[in-house]
GROMACS .gro file of N, CA and C in nm:
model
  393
    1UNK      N    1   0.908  -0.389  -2.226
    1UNK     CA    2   0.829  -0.384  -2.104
    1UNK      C    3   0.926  -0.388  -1.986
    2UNK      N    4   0.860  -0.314  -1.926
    2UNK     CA    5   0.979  -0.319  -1.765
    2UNK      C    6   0.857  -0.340  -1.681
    3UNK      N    7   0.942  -0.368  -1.535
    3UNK     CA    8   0.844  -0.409  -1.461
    3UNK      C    9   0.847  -0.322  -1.325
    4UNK      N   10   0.772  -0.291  -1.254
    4UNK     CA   11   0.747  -0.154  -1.162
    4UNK      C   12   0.712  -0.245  -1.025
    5UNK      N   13   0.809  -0.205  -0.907
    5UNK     CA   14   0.821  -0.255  -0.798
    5UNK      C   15   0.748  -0.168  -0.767
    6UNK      N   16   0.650  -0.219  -0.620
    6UNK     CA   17   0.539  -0.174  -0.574
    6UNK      C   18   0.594   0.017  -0.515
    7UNK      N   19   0.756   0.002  -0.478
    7UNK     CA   20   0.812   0.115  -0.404
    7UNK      C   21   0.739   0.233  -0.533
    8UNK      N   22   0.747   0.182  -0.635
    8UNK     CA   23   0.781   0.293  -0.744
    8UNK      C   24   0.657   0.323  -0.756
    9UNK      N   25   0.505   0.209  -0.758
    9UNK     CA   26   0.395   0.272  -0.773
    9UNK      C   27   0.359   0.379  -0.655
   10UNK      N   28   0.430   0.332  -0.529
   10UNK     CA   29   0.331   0.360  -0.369
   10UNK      C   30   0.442   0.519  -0.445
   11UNK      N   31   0.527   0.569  -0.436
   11UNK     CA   32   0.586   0.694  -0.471
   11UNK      C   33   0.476   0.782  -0.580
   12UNK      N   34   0.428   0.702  -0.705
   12UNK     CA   35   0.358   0.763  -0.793
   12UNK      C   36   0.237   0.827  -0.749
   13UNK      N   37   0.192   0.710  -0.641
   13UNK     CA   38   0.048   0.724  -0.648
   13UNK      C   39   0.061   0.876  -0.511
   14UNK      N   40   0.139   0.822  -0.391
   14UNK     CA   41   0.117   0.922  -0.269
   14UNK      C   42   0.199   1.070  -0.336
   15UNK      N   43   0.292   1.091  -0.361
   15UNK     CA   44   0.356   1.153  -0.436
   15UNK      C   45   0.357   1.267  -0.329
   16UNK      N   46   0.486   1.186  -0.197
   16UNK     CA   47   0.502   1.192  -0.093
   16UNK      C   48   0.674   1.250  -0.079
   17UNK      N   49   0.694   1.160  -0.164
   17UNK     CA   50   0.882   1.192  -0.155
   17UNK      C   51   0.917   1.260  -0.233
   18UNK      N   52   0.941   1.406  -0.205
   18UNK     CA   53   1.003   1.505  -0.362
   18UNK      C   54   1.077   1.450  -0.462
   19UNK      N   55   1.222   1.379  -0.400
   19UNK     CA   56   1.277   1.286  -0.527
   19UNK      C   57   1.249   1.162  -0.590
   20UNK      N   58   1.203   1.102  -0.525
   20UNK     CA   59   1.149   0.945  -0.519
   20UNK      C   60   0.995   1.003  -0.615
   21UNK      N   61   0.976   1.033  -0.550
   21UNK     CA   62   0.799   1.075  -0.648
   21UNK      C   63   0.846   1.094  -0.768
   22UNK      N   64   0.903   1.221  -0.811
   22UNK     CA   65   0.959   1.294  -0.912
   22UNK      C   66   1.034   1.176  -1.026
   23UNK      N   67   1.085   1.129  -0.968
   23UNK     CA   68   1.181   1.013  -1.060
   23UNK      C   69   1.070   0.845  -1.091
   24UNK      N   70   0.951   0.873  -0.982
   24UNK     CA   71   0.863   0.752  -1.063
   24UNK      C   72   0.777   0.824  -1.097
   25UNK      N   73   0.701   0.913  -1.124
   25UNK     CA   74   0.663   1.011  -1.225
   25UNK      C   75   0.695   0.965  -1.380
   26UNK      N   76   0.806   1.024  -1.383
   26UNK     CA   77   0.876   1.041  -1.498
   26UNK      C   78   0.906   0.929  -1.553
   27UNK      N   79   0.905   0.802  -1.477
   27UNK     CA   80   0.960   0.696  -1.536
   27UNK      C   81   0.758   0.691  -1.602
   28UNK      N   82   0.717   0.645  -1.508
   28UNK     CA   83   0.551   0.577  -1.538
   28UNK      C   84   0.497   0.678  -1.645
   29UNK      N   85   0.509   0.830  -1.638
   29UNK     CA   86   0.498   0.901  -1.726
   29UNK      C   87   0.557   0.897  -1.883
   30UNK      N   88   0.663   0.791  -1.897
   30UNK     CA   89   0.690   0.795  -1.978
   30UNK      C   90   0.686   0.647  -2.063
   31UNK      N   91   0.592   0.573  -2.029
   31UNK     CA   92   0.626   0.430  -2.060
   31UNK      C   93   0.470   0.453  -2.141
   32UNK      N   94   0.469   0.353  -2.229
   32UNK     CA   95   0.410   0.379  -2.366
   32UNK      C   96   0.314   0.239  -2.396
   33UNK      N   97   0.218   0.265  -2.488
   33UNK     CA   98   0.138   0.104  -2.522
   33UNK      C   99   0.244  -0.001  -2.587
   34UNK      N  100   0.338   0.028  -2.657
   34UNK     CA  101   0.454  -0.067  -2.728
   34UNK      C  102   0.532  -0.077  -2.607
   35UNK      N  103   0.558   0.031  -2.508
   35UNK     CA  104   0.695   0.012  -2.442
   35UNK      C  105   0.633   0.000  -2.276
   36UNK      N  106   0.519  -0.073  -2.229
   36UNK     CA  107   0.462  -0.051  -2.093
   36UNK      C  108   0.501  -0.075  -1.969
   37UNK      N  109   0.462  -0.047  -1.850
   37UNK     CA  110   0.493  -0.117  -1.736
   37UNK      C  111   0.445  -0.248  -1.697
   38UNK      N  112   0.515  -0.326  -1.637
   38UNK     CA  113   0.469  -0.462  -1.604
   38UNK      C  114   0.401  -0.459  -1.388
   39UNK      N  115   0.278  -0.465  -1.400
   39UNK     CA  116   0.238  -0.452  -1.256
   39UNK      C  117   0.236  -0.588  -1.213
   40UNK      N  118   0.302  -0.702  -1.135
   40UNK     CA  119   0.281  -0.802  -1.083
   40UNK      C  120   0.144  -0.775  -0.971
   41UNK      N  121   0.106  -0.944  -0.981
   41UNK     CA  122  -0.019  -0.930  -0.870
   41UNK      C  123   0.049  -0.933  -0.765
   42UNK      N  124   0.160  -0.978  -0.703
   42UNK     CA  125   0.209  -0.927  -0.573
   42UNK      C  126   0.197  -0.765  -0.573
   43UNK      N  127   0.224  -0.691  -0.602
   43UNK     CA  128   0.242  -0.568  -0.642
   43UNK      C  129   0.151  -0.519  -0.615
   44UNK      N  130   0.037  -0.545  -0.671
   44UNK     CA  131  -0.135  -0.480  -0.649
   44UNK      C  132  -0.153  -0.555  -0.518
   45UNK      N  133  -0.128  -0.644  -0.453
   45UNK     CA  134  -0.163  -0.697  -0.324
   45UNK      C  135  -0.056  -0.545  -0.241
   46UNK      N  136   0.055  -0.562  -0.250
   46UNK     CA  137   0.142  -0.481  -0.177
   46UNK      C  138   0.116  -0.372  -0.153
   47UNK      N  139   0.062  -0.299  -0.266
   47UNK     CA  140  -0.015  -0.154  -0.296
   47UNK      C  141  -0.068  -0.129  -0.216
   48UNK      N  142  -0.255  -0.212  -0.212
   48UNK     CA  143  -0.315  -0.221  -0.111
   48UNK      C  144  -0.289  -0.182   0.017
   49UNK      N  145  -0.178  -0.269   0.037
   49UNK     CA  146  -0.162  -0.296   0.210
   49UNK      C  147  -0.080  -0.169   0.255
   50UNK      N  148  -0.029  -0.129   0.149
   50UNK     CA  149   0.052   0.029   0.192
   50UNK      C  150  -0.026   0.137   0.201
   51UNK      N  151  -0.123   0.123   0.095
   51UNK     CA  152  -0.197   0.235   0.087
   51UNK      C  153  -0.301   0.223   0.242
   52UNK      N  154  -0.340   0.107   0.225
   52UNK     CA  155  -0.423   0.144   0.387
   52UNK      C  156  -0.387   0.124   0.505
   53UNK      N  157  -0.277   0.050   0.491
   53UNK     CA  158  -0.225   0.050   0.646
   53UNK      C  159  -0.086   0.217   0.643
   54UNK      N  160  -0.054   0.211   0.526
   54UNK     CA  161   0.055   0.368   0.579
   54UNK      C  162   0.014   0.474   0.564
   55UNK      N  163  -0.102   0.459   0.486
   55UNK     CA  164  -0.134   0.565   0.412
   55UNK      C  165  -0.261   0.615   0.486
   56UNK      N  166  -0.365   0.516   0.511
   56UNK     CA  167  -0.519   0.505   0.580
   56UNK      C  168  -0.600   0.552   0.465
   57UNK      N  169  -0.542   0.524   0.351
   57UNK     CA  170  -0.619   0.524   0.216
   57UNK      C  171  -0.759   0.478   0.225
   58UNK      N  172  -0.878   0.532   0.204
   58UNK     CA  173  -1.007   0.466   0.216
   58UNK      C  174  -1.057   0.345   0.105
   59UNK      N  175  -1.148   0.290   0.147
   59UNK     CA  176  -1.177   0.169   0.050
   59UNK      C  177  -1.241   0.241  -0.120
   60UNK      N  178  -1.274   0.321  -0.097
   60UNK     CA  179  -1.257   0.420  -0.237
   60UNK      C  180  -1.173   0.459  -0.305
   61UNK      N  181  -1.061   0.539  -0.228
   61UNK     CA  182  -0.927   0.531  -0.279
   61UNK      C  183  -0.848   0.433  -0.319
   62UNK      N  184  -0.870   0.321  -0.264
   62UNK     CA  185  -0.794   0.185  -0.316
   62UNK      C  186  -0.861   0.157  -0.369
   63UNK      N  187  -1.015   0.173  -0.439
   63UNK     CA  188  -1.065   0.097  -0.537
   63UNK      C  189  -1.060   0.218  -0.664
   64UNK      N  190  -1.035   0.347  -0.651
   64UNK     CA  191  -0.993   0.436  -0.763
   64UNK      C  192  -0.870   0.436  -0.773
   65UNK      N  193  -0.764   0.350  -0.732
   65UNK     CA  194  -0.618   0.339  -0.772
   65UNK      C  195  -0.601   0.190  -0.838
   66UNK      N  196  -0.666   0.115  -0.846
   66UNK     CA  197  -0.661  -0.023  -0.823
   66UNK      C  198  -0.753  -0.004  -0.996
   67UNK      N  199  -0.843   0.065  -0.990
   67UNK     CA  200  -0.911   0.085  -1.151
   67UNK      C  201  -0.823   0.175  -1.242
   68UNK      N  202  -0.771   0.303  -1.162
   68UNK     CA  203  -0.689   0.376  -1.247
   68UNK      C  204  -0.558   0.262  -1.336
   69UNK      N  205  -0.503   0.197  -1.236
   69UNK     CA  206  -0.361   0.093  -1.298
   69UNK      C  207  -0.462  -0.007  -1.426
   70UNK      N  208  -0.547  -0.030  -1.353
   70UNK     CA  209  -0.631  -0.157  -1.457
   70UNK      C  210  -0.650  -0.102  -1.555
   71UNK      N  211  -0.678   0.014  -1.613
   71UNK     CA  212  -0.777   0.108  -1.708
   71UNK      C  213  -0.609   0.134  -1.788
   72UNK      N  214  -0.523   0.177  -1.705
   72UNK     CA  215  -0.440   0.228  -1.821
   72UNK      C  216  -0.368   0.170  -1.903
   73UNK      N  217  -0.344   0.208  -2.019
   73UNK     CA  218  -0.308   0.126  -2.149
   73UNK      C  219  -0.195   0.079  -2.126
   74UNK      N  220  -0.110   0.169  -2.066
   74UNK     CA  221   0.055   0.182  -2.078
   74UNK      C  222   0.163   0.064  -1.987
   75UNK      N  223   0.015   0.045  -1.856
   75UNK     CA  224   0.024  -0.054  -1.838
   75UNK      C  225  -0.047  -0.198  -1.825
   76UNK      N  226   0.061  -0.296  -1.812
   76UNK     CA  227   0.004  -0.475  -1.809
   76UNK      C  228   0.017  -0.492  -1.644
   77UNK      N  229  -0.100  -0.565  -1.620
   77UNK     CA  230  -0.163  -0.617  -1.480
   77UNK      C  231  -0.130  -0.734  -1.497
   78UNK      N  232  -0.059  -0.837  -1.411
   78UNK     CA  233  -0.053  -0.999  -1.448
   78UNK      C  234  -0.224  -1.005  -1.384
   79UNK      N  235  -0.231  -1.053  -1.457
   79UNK     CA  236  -0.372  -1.147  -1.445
   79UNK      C  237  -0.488  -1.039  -1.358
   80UNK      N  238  -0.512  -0.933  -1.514
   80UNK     CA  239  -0.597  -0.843  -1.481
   80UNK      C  240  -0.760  -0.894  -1.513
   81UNK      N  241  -0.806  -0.988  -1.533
   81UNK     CA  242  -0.918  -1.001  -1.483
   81UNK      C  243  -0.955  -1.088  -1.398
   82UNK      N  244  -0.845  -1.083  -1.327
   82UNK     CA  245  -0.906  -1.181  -1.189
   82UNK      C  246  -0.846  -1.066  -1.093
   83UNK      N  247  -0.833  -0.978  -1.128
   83UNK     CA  248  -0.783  -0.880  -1.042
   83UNK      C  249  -0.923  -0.778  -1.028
   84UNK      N  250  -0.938  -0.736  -1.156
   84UNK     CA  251  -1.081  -0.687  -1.149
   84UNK      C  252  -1.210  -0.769  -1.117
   85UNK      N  253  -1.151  -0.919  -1.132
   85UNK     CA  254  -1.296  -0.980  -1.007
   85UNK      C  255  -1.310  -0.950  -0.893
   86UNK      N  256  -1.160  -0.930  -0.852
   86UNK     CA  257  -1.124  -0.913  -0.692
   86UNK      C  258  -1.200  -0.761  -0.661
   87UNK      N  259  -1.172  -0.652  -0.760
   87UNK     CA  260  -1.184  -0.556  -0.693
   87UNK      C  261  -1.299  -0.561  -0.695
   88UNK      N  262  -1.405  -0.644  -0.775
   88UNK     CA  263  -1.555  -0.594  -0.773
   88UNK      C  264  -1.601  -0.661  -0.632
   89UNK      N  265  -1.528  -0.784  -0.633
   89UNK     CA  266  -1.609  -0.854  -0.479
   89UNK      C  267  -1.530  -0.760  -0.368
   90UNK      N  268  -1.423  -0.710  -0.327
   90UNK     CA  269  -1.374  -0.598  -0.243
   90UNK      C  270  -1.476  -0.506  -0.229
   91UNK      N  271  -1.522  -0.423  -0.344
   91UNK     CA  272  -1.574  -0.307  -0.366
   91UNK      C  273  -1.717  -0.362  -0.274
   92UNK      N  274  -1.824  -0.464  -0.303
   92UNK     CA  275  -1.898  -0.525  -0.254
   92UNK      C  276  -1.922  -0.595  -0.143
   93UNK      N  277  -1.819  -0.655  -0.085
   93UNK     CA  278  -1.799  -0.658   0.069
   93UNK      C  279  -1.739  -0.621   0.192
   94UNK      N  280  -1.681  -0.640   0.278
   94UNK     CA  281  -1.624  -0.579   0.417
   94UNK      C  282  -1.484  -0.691   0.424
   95UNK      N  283  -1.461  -0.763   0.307
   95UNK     CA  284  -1.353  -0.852   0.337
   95UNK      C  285  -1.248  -0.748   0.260
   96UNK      N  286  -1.142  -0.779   0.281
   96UNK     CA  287  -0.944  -0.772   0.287
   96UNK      C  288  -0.954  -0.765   0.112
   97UNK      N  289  -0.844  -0.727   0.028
   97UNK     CA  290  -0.825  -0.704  -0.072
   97UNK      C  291  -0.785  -0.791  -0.115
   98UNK      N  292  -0.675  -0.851  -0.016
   98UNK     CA  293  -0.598  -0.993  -0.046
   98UNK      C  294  -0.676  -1.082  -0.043
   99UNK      N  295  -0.798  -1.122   0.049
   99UNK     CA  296  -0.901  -1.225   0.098
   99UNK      C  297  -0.951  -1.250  -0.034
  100UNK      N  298  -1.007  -1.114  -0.148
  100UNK     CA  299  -1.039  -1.110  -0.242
  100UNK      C  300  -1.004  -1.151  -0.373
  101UNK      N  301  -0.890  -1.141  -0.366
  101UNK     CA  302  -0.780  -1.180  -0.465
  101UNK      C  303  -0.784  -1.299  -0.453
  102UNK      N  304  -0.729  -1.402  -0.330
  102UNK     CA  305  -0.669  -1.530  -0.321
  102UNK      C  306  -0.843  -1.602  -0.360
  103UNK      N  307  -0.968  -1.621  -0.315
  103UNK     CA  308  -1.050  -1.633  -0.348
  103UNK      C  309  -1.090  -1.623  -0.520
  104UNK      N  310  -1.095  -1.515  -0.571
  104UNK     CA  311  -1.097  -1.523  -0.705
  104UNK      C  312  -1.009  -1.580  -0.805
  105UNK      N  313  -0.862  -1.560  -0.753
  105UNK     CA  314  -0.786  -1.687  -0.850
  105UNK      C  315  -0.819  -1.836  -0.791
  106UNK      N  316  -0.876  -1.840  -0.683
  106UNK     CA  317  -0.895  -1.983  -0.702
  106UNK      C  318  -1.012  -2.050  -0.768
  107UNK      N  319  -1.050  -1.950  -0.771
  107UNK     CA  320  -1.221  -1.956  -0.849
  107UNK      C  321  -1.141  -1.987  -0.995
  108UNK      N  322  -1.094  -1.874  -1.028
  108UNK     CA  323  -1.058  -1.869  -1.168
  108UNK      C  324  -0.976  -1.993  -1.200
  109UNK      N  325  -0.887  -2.118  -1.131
  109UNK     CA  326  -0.857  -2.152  -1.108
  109UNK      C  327  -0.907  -2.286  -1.121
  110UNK      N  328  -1.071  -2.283  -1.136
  110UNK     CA  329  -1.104  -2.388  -1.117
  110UNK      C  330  -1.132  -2.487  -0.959
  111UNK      N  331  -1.085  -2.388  -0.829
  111UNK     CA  332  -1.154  -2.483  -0.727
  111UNK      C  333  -1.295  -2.490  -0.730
  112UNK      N  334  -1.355  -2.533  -0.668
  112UNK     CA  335  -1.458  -2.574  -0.631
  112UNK      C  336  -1.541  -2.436  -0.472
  113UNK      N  337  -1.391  -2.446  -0.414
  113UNK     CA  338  -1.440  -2.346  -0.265
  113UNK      C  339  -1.296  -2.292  -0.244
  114UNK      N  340  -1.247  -2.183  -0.136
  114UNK     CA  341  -1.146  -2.159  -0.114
  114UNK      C  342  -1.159  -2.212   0.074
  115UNK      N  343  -1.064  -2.276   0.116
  115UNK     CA  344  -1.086  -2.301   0.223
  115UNK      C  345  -1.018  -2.211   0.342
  116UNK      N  346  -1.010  -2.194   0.462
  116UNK     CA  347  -0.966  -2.058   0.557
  116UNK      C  348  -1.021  -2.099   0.662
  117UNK      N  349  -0.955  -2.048   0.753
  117UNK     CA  350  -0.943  -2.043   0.914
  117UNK      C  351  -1.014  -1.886   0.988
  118UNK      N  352  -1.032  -1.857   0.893
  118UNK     CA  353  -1.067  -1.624   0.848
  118UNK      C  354  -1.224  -1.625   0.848
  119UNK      N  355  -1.290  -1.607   0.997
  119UNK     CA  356  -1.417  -1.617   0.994
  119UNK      C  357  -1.437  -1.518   0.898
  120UNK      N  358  -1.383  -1.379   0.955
  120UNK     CA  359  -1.405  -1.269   0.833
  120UNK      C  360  -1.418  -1.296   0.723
  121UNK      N  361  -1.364  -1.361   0.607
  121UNK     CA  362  -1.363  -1.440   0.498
  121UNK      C  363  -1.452  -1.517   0.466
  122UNK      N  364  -1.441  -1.560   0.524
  122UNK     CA  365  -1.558  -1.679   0.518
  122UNK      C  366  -1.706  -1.608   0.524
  123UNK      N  367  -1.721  -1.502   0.562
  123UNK     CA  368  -1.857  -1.430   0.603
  123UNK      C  369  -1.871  -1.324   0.437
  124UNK      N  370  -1.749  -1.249   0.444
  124UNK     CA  371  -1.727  -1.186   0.402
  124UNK      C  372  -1.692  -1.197   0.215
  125UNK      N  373  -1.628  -1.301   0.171
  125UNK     CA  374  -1.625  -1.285   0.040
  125UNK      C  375  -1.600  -1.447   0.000
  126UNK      N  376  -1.701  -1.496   0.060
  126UNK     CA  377  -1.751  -1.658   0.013
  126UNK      C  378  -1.639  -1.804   0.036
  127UNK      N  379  -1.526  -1.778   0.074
  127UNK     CA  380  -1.451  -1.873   0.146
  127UNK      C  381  -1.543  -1.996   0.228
  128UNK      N  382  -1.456  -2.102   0.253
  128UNK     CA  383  -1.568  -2.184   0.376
  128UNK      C  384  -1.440  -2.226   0.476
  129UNK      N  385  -1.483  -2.185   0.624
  129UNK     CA  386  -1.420  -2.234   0.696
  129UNK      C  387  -1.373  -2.370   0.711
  130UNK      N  388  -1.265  -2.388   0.771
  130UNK     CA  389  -1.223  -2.551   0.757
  130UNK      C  390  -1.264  -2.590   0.915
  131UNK      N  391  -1.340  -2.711   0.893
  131UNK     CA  392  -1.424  -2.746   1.029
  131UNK      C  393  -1.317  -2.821   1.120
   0.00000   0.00000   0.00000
């Protein structure tokens, strides 16, 4: 297993840089169910934030890139079903990807509430403001 820095997915996915694309292509193209890529959850947070802030990727597009990585065999998601909690409460509300994420591992996690200063959050994907 190797592990795939976010540079190498954001190249795969925009497939923007003739050489840079071309060479994570071929790498991701070639990694296997015995021999896979390793996606850290920083990574899928990082993704995100490239794809819509450099990219202006729509909340569709980040939720059909975000299922495409989850779905494929070849690769491992650290802690892919709290990742796919995230994307379902994302997909379902107007909150942040990250808002989504940090919320669901804490769920998963065992808190009780996630606490935040992020009215958005708090409105948006069940956080409680800190009074």
């Amino acid at each position: 297993m190797i592990g795939l820095d976010t540079n190498v997915l954001v190249r795969y996915v925009a497939q923007d840089d003739p050489e840079q694309s071309s060479k994570a292509t071929r790498l991701i193209e070639s990694l296997t169910v015995d021999a896979p890529g390793y996606v850290g959850v920083v990574s899928v947070v990082e993704l995100v934030w490239v794809l819509t802030s450099c990219y202006s990727a729509t909340k569709s597009e980040v939720c059909e890139v975000l299922e495409t990585l989850l779905r494929t065999k070849e690769l491992v998601v650290s802690n892919a079903e709290t990742v796919w909690k995230a994307l379902r409460l994302f997909r379902e509300s107007k909150a942040d990807f990250a808002d989504c994420l940090i919320e669901r591992s804490a769920d998963e996690a065992g808190c009780s509430y996630t606490a935040t200063f992020d009215q958005g959050a708090a409105k948006s994907c069940g956080m409680r403001l800190v009074d």
